[in-house]
Short mmCIF file of C-alpha atoms in Angstrom, two decimals:
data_model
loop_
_atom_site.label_atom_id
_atom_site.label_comp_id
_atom_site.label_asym_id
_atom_site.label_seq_id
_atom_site.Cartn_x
_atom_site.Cartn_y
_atom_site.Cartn_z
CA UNK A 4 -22.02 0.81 -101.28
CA UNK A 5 -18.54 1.77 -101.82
CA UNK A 6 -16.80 -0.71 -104.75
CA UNK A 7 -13.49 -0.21 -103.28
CA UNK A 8 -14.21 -0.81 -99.52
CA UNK A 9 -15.82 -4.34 -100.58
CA UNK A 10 -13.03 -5.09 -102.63
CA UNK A 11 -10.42 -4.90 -100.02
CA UNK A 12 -13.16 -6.99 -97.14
CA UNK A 13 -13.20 -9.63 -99.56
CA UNK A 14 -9.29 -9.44 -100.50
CA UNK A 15 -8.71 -9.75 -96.48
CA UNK A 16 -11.79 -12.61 -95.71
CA UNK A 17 -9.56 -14.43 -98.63
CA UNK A 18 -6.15 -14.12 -96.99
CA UNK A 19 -7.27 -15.16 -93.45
CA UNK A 20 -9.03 -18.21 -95.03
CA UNK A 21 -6.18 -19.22 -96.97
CA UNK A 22 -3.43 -18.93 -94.03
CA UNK A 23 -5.57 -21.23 -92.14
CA UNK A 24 -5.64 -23.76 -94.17
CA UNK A 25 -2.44 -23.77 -94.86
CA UNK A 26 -1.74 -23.81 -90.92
CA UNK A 27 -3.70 -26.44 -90.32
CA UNK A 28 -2.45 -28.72 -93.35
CA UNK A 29 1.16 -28.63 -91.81
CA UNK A 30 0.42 -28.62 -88.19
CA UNK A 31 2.18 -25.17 -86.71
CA UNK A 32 0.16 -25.34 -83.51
CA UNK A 33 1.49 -28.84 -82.67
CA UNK A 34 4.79 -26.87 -83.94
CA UNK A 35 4.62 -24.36 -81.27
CA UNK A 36 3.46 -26.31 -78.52
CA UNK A 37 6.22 -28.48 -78.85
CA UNK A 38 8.51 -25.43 -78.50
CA UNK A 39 6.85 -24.44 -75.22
CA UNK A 40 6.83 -27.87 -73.87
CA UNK A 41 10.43 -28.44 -74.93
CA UNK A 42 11.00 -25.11 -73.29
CA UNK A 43 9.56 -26.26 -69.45
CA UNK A 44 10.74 -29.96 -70.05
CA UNK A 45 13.95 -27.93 -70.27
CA UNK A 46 13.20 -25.93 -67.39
CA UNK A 47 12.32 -29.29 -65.05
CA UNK A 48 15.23 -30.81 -66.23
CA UNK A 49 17.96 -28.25 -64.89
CA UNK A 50 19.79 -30.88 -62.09
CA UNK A 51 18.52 -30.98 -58.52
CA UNK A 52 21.67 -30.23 -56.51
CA UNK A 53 21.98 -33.79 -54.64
CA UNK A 54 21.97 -34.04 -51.43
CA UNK A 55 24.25 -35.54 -48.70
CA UNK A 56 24.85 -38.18 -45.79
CA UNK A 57 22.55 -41.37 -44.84
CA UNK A 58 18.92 -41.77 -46.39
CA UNK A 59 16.52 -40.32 -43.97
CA UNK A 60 13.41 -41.63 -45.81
CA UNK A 61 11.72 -41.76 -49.66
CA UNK A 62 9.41 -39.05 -51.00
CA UNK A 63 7.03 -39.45 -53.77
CA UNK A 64 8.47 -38.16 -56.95
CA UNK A 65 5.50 -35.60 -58.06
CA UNK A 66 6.07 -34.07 -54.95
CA UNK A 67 3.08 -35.32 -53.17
CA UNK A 68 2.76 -36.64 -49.16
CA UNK A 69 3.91 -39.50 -49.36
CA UNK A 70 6.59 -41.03 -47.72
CA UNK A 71 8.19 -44.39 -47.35
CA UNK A 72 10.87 -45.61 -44.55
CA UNK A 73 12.25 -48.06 -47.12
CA UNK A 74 12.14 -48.01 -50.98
CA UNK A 75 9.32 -47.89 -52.65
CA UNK A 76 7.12 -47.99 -56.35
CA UNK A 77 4.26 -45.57 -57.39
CA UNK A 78 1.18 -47.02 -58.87
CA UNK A 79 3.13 -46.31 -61.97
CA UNK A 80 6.02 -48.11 -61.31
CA UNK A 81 8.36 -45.05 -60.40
CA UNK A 82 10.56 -45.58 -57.50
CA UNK A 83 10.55 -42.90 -54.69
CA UNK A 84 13.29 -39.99 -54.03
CA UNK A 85 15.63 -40.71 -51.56
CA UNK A 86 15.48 -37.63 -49.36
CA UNK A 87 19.51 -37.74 -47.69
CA UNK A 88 20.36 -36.12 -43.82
CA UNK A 89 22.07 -33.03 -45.20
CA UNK A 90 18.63 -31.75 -46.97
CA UNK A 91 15.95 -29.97 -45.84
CA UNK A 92 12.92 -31.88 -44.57
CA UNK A 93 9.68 -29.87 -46.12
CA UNK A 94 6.58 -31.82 -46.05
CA UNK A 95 4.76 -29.27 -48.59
CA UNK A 96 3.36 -30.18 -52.03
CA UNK A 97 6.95 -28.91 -53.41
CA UNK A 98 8.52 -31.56 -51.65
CA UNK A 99 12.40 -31.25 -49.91
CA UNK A 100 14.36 -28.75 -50.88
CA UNK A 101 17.75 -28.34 -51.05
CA UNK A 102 18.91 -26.78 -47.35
CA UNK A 103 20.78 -23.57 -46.57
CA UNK A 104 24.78 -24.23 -45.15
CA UNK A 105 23.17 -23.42 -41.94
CA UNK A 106 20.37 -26.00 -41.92
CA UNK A 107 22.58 -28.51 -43.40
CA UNK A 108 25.39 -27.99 -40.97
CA UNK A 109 22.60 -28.58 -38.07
CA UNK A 110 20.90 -31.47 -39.22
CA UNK A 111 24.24 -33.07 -39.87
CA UNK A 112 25.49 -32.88 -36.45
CA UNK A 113 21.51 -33.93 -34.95
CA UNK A 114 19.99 -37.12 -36.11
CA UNK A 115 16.34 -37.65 -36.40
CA UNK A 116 15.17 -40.55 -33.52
CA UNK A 117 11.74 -40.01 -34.65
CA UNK A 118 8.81 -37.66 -35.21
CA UNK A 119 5.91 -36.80 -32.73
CA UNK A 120 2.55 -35.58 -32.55
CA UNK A 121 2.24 -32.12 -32.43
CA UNK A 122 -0.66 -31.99 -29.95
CA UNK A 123 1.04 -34.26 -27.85
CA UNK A 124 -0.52 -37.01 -27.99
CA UNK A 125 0.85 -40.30 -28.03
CA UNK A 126 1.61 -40.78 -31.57
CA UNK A 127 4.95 -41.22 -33.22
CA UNK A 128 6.36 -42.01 -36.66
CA UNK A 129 9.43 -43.17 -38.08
CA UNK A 130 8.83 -40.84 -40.95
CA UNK A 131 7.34 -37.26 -41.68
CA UNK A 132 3.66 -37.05 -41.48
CA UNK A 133 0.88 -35.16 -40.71
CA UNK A 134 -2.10 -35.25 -38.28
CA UNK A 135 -6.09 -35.45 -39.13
CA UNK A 136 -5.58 -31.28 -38.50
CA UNK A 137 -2.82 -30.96 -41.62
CA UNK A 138 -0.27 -30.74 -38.85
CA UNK A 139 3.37 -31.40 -39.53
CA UNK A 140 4.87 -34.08 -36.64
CA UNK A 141 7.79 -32.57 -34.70
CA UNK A 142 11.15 -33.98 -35.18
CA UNK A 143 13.06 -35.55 -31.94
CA UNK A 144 16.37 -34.91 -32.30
CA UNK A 145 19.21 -37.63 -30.80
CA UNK A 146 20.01 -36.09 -27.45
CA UNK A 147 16.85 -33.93 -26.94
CA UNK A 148 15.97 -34.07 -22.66
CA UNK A 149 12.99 -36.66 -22.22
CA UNK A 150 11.59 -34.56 -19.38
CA UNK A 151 8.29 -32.84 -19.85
CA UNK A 152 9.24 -29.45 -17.72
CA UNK A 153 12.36 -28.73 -20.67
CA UNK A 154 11.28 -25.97 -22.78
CA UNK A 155 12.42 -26.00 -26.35
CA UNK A 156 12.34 -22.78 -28.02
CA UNK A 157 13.33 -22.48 -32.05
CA UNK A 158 16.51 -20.94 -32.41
CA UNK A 159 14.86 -18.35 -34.48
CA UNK A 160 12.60 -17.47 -32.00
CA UNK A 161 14.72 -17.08 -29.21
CA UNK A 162 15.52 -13.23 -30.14
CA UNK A 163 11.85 -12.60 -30.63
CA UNK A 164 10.75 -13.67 -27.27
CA UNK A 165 13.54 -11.63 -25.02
CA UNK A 166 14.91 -14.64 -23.71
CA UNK A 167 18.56 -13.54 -21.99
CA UNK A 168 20.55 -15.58 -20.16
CA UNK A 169 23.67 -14.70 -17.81
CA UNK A 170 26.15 -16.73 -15.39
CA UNK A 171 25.84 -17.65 -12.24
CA UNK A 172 29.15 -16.23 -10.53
CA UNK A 173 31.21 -15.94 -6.97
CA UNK A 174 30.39 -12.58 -5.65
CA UNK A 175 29.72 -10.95 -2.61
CA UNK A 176 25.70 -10.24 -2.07
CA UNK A 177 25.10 -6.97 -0.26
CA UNK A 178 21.71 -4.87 0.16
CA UNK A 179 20.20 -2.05 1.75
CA UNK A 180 18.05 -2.42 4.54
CA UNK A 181 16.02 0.79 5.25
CA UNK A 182 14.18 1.38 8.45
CA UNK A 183 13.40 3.97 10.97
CA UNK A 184 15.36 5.15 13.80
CA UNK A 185 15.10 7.82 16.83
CA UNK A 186 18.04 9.16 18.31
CA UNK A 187 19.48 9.24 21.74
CA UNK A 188 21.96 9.96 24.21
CA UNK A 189 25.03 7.66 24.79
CA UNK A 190 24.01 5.92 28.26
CA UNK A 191 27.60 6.16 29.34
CA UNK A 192 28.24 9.77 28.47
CA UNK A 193 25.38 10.53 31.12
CA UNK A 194 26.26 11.92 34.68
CA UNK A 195 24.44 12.13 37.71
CA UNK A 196 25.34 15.24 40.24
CA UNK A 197 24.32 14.27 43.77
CA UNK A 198 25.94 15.13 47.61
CA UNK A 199 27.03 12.03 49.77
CA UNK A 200 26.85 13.69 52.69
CA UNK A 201 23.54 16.17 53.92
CA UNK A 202 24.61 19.47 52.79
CA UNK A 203 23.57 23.24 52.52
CA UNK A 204 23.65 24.57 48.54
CA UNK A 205 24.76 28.08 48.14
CA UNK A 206 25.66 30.14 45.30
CA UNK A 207 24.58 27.81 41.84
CA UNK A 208 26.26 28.89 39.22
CA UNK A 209 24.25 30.53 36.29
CA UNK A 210 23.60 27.72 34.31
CA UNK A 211 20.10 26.23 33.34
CA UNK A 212 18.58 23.26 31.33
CA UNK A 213 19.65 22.87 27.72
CA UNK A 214 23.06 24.88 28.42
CA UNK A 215 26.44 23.85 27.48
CA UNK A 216 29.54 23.52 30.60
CA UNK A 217 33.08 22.47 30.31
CA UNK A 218 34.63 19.83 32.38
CA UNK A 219 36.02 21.70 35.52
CA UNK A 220 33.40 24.23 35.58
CA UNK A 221 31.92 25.64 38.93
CA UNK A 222 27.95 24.19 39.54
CA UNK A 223 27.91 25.42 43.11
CA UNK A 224 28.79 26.06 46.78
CA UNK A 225 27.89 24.05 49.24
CA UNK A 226 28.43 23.29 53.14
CA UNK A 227 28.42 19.97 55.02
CA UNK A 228 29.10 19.56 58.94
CA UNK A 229 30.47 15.86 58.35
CA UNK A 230 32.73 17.18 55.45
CA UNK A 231 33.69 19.84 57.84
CA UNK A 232 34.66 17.48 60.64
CA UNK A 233 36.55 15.10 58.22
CA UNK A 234 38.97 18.44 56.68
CA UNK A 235 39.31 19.53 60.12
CA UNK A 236 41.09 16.22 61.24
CA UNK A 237 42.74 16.10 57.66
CA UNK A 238 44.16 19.62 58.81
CA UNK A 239 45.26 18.62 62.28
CA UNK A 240 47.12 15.43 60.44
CA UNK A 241 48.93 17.75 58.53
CA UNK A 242 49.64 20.31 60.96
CA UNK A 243 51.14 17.44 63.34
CA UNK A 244 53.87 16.66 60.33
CA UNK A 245 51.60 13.52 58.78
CA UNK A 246 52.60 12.36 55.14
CA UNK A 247 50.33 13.52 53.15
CA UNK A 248 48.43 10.59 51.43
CA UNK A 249 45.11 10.60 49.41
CA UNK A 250 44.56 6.74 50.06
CA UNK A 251 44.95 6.63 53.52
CA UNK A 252 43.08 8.40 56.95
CA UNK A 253 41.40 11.31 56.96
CA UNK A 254 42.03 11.96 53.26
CA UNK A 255 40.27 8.99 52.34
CA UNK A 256 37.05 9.54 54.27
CA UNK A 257 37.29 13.04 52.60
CA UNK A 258 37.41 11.59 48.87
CA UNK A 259 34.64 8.98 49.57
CA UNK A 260 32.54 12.05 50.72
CA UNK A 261 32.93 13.26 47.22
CA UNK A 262 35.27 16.06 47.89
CA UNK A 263 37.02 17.53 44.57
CA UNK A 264 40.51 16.22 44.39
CA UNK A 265 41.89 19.64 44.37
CA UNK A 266 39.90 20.34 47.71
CA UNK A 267 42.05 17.60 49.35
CA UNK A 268 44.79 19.00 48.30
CA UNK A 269 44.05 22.28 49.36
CA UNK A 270 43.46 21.61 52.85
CA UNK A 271 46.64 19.56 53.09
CA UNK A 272 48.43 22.76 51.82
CA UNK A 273 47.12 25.13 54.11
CA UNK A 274 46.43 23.28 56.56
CA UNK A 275 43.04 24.60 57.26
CA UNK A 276 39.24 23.73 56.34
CA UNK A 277 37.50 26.34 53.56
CA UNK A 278 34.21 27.34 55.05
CA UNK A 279 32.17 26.12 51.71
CA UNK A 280 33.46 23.96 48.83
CA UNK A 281 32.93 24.30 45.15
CA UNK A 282 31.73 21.52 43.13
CA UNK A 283 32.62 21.26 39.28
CA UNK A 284 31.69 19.44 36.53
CA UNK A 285 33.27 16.25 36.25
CA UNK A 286 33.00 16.24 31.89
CA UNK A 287 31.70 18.58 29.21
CA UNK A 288 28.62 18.11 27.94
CA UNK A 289 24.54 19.55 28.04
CA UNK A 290 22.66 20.49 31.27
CA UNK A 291 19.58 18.00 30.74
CA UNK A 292 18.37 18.61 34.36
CA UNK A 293 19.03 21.64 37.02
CA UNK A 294 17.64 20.83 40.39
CA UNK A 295 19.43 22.62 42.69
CA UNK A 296 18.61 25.81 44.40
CA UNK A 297 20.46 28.33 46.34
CA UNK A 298 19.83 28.38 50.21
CA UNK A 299 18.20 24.59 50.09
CA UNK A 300 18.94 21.54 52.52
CA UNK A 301 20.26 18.20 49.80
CA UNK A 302 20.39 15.23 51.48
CA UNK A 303 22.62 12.66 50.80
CA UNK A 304 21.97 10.58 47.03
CA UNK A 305 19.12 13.61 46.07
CA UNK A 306 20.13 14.88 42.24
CA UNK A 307 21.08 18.33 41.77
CA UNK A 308 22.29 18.20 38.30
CA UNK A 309 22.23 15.64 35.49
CA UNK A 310 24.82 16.43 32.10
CA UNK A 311 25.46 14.40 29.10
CA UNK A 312 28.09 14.20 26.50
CA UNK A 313 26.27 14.71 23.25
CA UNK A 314 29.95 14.39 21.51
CA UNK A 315 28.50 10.86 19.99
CA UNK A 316 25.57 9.81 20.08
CA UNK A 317 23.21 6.62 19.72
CA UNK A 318 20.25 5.87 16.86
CA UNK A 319 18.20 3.34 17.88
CA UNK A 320 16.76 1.20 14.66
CA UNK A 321 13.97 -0.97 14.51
CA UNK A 322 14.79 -3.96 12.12
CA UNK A 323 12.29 -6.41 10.82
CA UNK A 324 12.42 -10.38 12.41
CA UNK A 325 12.39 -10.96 8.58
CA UNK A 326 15.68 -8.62 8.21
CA UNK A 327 17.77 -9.83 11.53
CA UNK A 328 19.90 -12.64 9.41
CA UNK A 329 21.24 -9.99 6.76
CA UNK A 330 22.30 -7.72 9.55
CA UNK A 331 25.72 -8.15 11.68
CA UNK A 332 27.42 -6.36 14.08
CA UNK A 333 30.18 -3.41 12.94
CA UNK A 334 27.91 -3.42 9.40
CA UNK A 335 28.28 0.48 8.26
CA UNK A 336 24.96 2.74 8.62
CA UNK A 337 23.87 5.62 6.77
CA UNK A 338 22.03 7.84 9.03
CA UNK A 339 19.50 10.94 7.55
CA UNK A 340 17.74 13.21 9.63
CA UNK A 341 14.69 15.38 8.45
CA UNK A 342 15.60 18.93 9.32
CA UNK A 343 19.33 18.46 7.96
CA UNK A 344 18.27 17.63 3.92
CA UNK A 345 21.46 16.52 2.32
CA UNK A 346 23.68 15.83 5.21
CA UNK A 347 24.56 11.98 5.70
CA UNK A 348 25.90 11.02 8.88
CA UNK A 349 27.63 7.62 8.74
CA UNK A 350 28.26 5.04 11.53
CA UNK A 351 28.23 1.16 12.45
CA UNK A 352 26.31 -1.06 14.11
CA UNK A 353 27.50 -1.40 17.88
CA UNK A 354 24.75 -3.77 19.11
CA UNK A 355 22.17 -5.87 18.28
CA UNK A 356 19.26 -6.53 21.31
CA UNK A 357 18.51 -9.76 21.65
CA UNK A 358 15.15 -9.01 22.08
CA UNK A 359 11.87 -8.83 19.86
CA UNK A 360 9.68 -6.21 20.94
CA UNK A 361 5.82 -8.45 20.66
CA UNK A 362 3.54 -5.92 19.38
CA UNK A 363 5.67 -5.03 16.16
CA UNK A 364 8.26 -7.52 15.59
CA UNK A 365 10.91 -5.88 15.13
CA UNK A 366 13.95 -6.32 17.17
CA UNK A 367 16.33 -2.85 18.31
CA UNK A 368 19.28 -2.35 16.88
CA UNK A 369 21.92 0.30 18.48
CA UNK A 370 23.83 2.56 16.16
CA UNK A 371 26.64 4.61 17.15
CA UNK A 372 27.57 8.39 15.33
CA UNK A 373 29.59 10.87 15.95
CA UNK A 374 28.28 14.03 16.84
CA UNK A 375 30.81 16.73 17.01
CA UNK A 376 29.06 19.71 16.06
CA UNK A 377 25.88 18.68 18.04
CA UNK A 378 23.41 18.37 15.05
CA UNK A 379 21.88 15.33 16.46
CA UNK A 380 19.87 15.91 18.87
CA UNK A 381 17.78 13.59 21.10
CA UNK A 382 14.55 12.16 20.06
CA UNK A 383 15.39 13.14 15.79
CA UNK A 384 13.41 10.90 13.82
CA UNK A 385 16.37 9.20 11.38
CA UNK A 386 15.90 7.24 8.33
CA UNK A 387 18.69 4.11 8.33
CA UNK A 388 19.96 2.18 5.71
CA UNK A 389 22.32 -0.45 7.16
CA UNK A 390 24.66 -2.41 4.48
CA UNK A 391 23.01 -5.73 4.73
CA UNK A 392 24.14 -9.13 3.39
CA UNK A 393 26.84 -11.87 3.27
CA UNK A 394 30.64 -10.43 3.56
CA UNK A 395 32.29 -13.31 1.60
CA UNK A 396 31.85 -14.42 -1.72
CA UNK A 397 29.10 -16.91 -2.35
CA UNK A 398 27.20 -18.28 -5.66
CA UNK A 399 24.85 -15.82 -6.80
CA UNK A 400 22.66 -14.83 -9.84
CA UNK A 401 20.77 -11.84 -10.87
CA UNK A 402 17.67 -11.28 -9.26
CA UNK A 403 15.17 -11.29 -11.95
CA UNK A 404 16.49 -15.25 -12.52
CA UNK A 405 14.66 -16.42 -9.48
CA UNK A 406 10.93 -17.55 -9.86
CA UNK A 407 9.82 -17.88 -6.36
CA UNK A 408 5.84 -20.10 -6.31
CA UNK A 409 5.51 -19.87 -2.86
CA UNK A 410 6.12 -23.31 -2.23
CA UNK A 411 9.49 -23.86 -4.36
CA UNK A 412 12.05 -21.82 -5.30
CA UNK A 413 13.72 -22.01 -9.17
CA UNK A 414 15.92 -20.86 -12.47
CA UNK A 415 15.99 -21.84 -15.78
CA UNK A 416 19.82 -23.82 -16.82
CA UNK A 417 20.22 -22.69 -20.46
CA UNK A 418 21.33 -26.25 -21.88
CA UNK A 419 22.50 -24.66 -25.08
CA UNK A 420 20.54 -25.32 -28.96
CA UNK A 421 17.41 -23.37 -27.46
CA UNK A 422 16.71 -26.38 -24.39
CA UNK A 423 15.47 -24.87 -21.35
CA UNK A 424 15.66 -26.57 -18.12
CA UNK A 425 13.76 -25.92 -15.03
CA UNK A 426 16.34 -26.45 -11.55
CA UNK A 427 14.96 -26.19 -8.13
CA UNK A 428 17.45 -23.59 -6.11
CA UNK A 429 17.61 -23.02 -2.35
CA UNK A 430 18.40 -19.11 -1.97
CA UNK A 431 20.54 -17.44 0.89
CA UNK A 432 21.01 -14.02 1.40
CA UNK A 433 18.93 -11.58 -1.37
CA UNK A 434 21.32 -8.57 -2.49
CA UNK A 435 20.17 -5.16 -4.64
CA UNK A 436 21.26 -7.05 -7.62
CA UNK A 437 22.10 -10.68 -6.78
CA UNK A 438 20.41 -13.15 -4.91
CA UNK A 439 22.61 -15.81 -3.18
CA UNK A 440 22.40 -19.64 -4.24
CA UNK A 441 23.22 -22.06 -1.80
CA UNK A 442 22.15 -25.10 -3.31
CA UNK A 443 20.65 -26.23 -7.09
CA UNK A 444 23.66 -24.61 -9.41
CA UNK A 445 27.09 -24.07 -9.57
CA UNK A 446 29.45 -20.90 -10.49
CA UNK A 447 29.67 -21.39 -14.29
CA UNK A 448 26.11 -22.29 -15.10
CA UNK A 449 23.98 -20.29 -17.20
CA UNK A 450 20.93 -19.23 -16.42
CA UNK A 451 17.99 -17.16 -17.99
CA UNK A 452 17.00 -13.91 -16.57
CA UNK A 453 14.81 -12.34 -18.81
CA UNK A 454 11.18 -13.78 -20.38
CA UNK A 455 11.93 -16.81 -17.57
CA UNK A 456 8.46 -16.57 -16.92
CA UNK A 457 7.25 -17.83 -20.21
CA UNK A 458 8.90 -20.25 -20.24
CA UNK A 459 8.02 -21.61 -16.47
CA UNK A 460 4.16 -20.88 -18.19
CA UNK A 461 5.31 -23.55 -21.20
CA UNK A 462 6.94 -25.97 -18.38
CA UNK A 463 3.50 -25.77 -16.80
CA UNK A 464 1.97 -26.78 -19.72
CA UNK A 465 4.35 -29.68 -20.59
CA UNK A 466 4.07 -31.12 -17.42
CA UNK A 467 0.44 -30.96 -17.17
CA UNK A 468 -0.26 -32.80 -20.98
CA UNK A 469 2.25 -35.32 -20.04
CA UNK A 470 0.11 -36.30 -16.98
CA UNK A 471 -2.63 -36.29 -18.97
CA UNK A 472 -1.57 -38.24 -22.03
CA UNK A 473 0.00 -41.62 -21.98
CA UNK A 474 3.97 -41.35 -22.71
CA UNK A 475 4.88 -41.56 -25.81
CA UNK A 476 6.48 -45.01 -27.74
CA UNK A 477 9.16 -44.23 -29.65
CA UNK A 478 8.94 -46.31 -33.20
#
């Protein structure tokens, strides 16, 4: 073996020997666990920051759950920690700790009634505790709504969920109401062409169904003995120095046959009877009809001609039962027809019928447009939307606010601190945007109109484990 090498092992096995005893004859471990302890007792001893306001309740000192309403002793003999309103109440092992500005601001201005169970059950306490499940008791704030619908959502929380709120204001509710239509002719622009008298039809004019004539234009000839005999004695008036007068003898008789008014006058100018008399259109307008025929015998009342005035024109709607309230009379109508893509013809409502047809419910509503170029034609299919809704301002609220069940109608009041409160609502007229209130809430009031369905889901729920469980006794 190496002499040197078992020098120096026995050199170091002396040194370690000898520094131990020597650390063990004056103590240096006890030495430096004093410094570390001194160090954390140092540490612990840093000043809590004290808290302010009225004693809430007494925590144990180590930090552990439990609490006391009044003061109390440990086993030991320690007294408890006051725990004041301005700090945070944390029922961990680490006990309260001192609040944020926010926290402390809140819990001053809300005092503590009590505490309940978190399952809802029955249970209260005057002080912080837990449940057989490890589960802190809820805090009932002074002021909090005793009714088992209100929803109470953390003010943290509200963000998270999408709850938004908005105000119910004065505003006028309008809507669209879209529904088919079918044009067709203006009843009163419609004329019939018929003799009075039996009379012999020569020389019709060129003009056939579907062609356009001009008020004063020539239809056709005709002949009539009794018109013949009632000019004659209109000419022998005249030639004998008679007046002449259109209201009075022979004239007369002549313009209740149907004679033209220039005819008349004609006669009583030269004093003689033409042998045929032309008969002219009495407006402008469309040939719907042609029945008369050169060379035939029309008796008295038979049609010859019918014409219409297409210059405006009617669309006849069909409304809903369901719809008839939003609509009124002079409401303004948007009118699109399929083979005119793009074009928008606008008009008003001119009548309502006050009749619903049985087989579809839906009542006819008359539309007037006008119709200058003579686009429209009769029997167009139309598509209507008719500006629907209450003309003066009312209380209204977005749409998505309403929760209709079937059976009851509601919103949600926002009743400020994250309190939710369900209000039955009676609605009126329903707009595009805004749905009409007529009864539950005021201008003003603030209501939620997003995520209002959760929290009709938590209502629910309230309402059904308060009529399950016995109310609560406060302590």
């Amino acid at each position: 073996m190496n002499i040197p090498r078992i020098i120096a092992t026995l050199s170091l096995a002396a040194i370690v020997g000898g520094g131990g005893y020597w650390a063990g004859k004056y103590d240096v471990g006890a030495f430096f666990q004093g410094g570390v302890k001194g160090t954390g007792m140092a540490a612990e001893a840093e000043p809590r920051r004290e808290g302010t306001g009225a004693v809430i309740y007494y925590r144990h000192p180590d930090g552990l759950a439990e609490y006391s309403a009044t003061p109390k002793n440990t086993d030991d003999g320690r007294l408890f920690v006051p725990v004041r309103a301005s700090e945070d109440i944390s029922l961990g092992p680490s006990g309260a700790v001192a609040p944020s500005p926010d926290t402390a601001s809140v819990s001053l201005e809300r005092k503590i009634l009590y505490y309940r169970n978190p399952m809802g059950l029955p249970d209260t306490s005057k002080v912080p505790k837990k449940d057989s499940m490890g589960m802190d008791y809820l805090p009932v704030y002074d002021g909090d709504v005793s009714d088992s619908s209100t929803v109470k959502v953390p003010l943290g929380k509200l963000q998270r969920t999408g709850v938004r709120t908005a105000l119910a204001e004065v505003t006028t509710v309008s809507r669209k109401i879209r529904v088919p239509g079918t044009v067709t002719l203006d009843e009163r622009r419609v004329s019939i062409i018929s003799m009075r008298a039996d009379a012999f039809v020569e020389d019709v004019a060129n003009v056939t169904t579907g062609d356009a004539i001009t008020k004063g234009e020539n239809l056709f000839q005709f002949y009539s003995k009794e018109i013949a005999t009632a000019g004659a004695e209109y000419a022998a008036e005249m030639r004998n120095g008679a007046k002449s007068n259109p209201d009075s003898g022979a004239a007369l008789r002549l313009k209740n046959l149907g004679v033209p008014t220039a005819t008349i006058g004609s006669i009583a100018t030269e004093r003689k009877v033409p042998q045929s008399i032309a008969y002219t259109s009495p407006r402008d307008g469309v040939v719907l009809e042609r029945m008369a025929v050169s060379g035939m015998m029309a008796e008295a009342g038979d049609i010859l001609f019918r014409i219409a005035d297409v210059s405006r024109v009617w669309v006849i709607a069909d409304v809903p039962e369901y719809e008839l309230s939003a609509v009124r009379k002079g409401a303004v109508v948007s009118v699109i027809v399929r083979n005119l893509p793009g074009t928008t013809f606008k008009g008003t409502v001119d009548l309502i019928y006050p009749e619903v047809q049985m087989q579809t419910r839906t009542t006819k509503v008359r539309i007037e447009l006008p119709n200058p170029s003579g686009q429209l034609m009769s029997n167009m299919y139309a598509e209507v939307e008719i500006e629907a809704g209450s003309g003066n301002p009312v209380v209204a609220v977005p749409n998505s606010s309403v929760i209709d069940t079937g059976d009851r109608q509601l919103v949600f009041i926002d009743k400020g601190e994250g309190r939710f409160e369900p209000m039955n609502v009676a609605l009126g007229v329903r707009g595009e945007d805004m749905t009409e209130i007529t009864k539950g809430i005021a201008a003003g009031d603030r209501v939620v109109v997003s995520a209002n369905f959760l929290l009709d889901a938590e209502s629910n729920l309230n309402a059904a484990l308060s009529a399950l469980t016995a109310d609560e006794v406060k302590p």
